[in-house]
PDB file of C-alpha atoms in Angstrom:
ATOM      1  CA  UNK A   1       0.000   0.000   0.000  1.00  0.00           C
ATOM      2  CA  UNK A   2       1.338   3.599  -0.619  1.00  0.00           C
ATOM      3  CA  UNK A   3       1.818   6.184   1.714  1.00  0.00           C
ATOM      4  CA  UNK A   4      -1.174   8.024   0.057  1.00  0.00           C
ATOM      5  CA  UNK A   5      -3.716   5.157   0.500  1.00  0.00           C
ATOM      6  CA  UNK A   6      -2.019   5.059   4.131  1.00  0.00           C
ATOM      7  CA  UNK A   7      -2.807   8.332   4.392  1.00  0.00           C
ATOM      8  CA  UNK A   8      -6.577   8.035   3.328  1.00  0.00           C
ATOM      9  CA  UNK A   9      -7.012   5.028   4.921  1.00  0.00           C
ATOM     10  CA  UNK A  10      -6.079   6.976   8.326  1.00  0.00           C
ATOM     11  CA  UNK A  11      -9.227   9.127   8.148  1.00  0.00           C
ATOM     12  CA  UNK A  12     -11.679   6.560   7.211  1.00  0.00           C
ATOM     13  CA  UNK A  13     -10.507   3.579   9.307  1.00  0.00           C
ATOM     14  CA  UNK A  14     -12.793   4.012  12.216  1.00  0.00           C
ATOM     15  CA  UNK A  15     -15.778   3.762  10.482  1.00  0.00           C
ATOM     16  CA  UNK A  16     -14.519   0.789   8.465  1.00  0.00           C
ATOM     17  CA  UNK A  17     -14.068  -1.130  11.455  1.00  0.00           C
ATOM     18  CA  UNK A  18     -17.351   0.341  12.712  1.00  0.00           C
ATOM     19  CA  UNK A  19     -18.844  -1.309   9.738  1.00  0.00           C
ATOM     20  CA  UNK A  20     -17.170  -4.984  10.715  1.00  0.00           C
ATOM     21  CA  UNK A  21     -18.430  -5.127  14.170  1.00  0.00           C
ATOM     22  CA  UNK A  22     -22.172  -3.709  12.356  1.00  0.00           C
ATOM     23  CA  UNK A  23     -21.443  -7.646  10.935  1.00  0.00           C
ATOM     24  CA  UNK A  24     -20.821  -9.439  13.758  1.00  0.00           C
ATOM     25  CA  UNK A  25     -18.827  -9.034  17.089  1.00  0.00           C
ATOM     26  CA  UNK A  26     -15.289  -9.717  16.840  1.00  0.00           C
ATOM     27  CA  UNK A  27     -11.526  -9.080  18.915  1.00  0.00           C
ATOM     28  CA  UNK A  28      -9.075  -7.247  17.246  1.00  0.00           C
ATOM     29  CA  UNK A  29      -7.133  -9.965  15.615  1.00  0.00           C
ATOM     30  CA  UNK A  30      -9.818 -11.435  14.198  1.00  0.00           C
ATOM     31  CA  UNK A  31     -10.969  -7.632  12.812  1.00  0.00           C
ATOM     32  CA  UNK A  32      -7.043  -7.503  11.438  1.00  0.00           C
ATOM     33  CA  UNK A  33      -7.256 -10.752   9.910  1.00  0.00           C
ATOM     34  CA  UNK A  34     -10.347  -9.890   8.126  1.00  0.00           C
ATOM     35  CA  UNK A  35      -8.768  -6.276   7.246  1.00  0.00           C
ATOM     36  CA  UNK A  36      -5.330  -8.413   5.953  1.00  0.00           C
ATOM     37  CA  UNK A  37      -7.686 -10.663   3.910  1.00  0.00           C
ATOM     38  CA  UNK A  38      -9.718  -7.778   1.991  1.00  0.00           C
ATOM     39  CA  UNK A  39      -6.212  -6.434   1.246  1.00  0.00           C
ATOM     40  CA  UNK A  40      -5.608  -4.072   3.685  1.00  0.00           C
ATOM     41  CA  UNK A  41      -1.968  -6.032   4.184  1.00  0.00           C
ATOM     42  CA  UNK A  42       0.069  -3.786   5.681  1.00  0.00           C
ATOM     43  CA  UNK A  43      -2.407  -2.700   8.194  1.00  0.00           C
ATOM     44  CA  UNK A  44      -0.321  -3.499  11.959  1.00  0.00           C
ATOM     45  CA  UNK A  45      -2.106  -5.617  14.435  1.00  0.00           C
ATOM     46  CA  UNK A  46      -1.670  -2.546  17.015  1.00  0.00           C
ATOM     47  CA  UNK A  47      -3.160   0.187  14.792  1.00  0.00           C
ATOM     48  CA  UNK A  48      -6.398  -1.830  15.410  1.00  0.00           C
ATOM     49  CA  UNK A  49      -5.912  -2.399  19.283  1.00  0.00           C
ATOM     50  CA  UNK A  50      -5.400   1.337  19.548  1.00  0.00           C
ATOM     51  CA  UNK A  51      -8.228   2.328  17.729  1.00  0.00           C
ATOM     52  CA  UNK A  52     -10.248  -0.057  19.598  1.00  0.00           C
ATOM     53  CA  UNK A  53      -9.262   1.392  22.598  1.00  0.00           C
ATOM     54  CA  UNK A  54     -10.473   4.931  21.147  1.00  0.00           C
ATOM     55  CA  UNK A  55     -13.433   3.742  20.051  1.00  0.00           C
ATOM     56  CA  UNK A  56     -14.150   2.224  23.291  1.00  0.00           C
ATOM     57  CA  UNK A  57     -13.555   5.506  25.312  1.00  0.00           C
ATOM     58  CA  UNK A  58     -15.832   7.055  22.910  1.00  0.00           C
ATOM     59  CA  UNK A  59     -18.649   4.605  23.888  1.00  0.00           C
ATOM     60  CA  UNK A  60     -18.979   3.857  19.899  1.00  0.00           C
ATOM     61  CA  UNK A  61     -18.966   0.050  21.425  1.00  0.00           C
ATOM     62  CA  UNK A  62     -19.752  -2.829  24.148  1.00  0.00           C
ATOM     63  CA  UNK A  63     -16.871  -4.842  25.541  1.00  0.00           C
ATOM     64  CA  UNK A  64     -17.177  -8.124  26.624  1.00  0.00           C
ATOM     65  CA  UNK A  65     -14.143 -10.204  28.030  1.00  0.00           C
ATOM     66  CA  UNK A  66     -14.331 -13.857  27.186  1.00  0.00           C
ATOM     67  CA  UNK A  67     -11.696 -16.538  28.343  1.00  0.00           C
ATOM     68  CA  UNK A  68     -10.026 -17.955  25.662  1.00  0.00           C
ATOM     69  CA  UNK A  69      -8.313 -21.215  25.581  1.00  0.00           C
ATOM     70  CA  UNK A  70      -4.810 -19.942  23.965  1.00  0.00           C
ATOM     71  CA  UNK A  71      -4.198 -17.574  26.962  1.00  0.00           C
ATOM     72  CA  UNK A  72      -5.612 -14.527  29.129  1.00  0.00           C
ATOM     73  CA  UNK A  73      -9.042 -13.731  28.136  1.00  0.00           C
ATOM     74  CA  UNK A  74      -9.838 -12.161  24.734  1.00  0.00           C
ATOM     75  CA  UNK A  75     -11.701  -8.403  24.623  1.00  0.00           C
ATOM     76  CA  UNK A  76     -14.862  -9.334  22.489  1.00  0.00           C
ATOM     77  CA  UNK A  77     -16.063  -5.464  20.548  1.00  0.00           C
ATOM     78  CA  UNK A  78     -19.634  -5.531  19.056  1.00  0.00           C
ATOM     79  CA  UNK A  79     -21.690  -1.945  18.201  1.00  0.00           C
ATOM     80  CA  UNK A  80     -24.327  -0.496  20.185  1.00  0.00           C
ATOM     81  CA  UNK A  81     -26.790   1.828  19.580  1.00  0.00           C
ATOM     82  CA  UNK A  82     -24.251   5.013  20.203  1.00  0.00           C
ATOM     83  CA  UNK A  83     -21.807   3.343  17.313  1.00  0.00           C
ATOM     84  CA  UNK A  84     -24.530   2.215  14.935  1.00  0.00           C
ATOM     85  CA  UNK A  85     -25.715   6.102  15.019  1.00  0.00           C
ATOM     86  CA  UNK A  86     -22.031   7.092  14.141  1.00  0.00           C
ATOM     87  CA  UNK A  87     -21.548   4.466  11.428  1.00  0.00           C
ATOM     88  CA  UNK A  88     -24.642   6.203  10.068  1.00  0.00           C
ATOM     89  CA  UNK A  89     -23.273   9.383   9.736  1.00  0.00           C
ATOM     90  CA  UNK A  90     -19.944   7.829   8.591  1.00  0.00           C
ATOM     91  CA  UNK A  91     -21.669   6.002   5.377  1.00  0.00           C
ATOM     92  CA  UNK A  92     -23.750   9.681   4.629  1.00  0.00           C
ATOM     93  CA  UNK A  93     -20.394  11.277   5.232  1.00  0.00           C
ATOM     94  CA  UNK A  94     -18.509   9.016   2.848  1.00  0.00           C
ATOM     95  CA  UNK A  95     -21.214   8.510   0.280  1.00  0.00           C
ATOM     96  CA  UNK A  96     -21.307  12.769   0.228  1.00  0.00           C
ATOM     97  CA  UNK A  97     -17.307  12.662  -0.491  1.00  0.00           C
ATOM     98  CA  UNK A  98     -17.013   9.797  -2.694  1.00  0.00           C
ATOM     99  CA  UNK A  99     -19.919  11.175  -4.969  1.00  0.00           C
ATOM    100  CA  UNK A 100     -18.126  14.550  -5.132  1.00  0.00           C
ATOM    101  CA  UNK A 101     -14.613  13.491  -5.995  1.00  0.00           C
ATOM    102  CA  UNK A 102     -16.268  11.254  -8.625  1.00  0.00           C
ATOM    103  CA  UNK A 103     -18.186  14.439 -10.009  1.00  0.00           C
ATOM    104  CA  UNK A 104     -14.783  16.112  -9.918  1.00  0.00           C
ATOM    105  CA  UNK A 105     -12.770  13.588 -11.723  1.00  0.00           C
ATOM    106  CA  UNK A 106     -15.356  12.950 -14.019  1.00  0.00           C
ATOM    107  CA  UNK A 107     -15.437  16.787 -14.996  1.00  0.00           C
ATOM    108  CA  UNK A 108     -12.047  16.804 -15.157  1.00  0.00           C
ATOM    109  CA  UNK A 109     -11.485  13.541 -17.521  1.00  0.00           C
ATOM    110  CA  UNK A 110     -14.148  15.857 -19.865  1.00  0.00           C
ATOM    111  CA  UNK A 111     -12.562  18.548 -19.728  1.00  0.00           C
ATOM    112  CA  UNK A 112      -9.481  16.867 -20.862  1.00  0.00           C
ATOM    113  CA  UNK A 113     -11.469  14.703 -23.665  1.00  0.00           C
ATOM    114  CA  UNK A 114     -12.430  18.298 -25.200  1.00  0.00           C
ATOM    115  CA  UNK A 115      -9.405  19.803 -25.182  1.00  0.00           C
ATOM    116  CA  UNK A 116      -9.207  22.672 -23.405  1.00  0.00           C
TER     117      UNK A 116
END
């Protein structure tokens, strides 16, 4: 991944892993596994954990701990009502942006077609 798709992928993160725990519950590596396997490879294992935690002081989600058999008990994030609101606003927020650069590229890929 390139340091600009790092970049972008910095501001829309949250909500992306807002949208995974919409799915289903999940802990973190399981959330980074699924990232890693929709080709978000060179996400790190504690970019997740520390958003978790931020998302978790935000109240965007419910934490419950649940022992696990390969060591201490695993930290199991699902959405509540607080985090489904902000998911919400995310998708408007994103489907607002992604409609206007698409506008913008398309006008400029014209623009370019005629020319000028």
């Amino acid at each position: 991944m390139g340091k600009q798709a790092t970049e972008m992928l910095k501001g829309t993160l949250e909500g992306i892993v807002l949208a995974i725990l919409a799915g289903r519950s999940a802990y973190g590596y399981e959330i980074t596994a699924w990232l890693r396997d929709q080709g978000f490879t060179d996400i790190a294992e504690g970019t997740i954990y520390a958003l978790l935690v931020r998302i978790e002081q935000r109240g965007l989600v419910d934490v419950e701990k649940v022992p696990s058999a390969k060591g201490p008990p695993r930290k199991v994030y699902s959405l509540n009502a607080q985090g489904s609101e902000y998911l919400n606003e995310f998708w408007g927020t994103w489907s607002f942006l992604s409609e206007r650069i698409e506008q913008l590229r398309q006008q400029i890929t014209d623009t370019q077609g005629n020319g000028e």
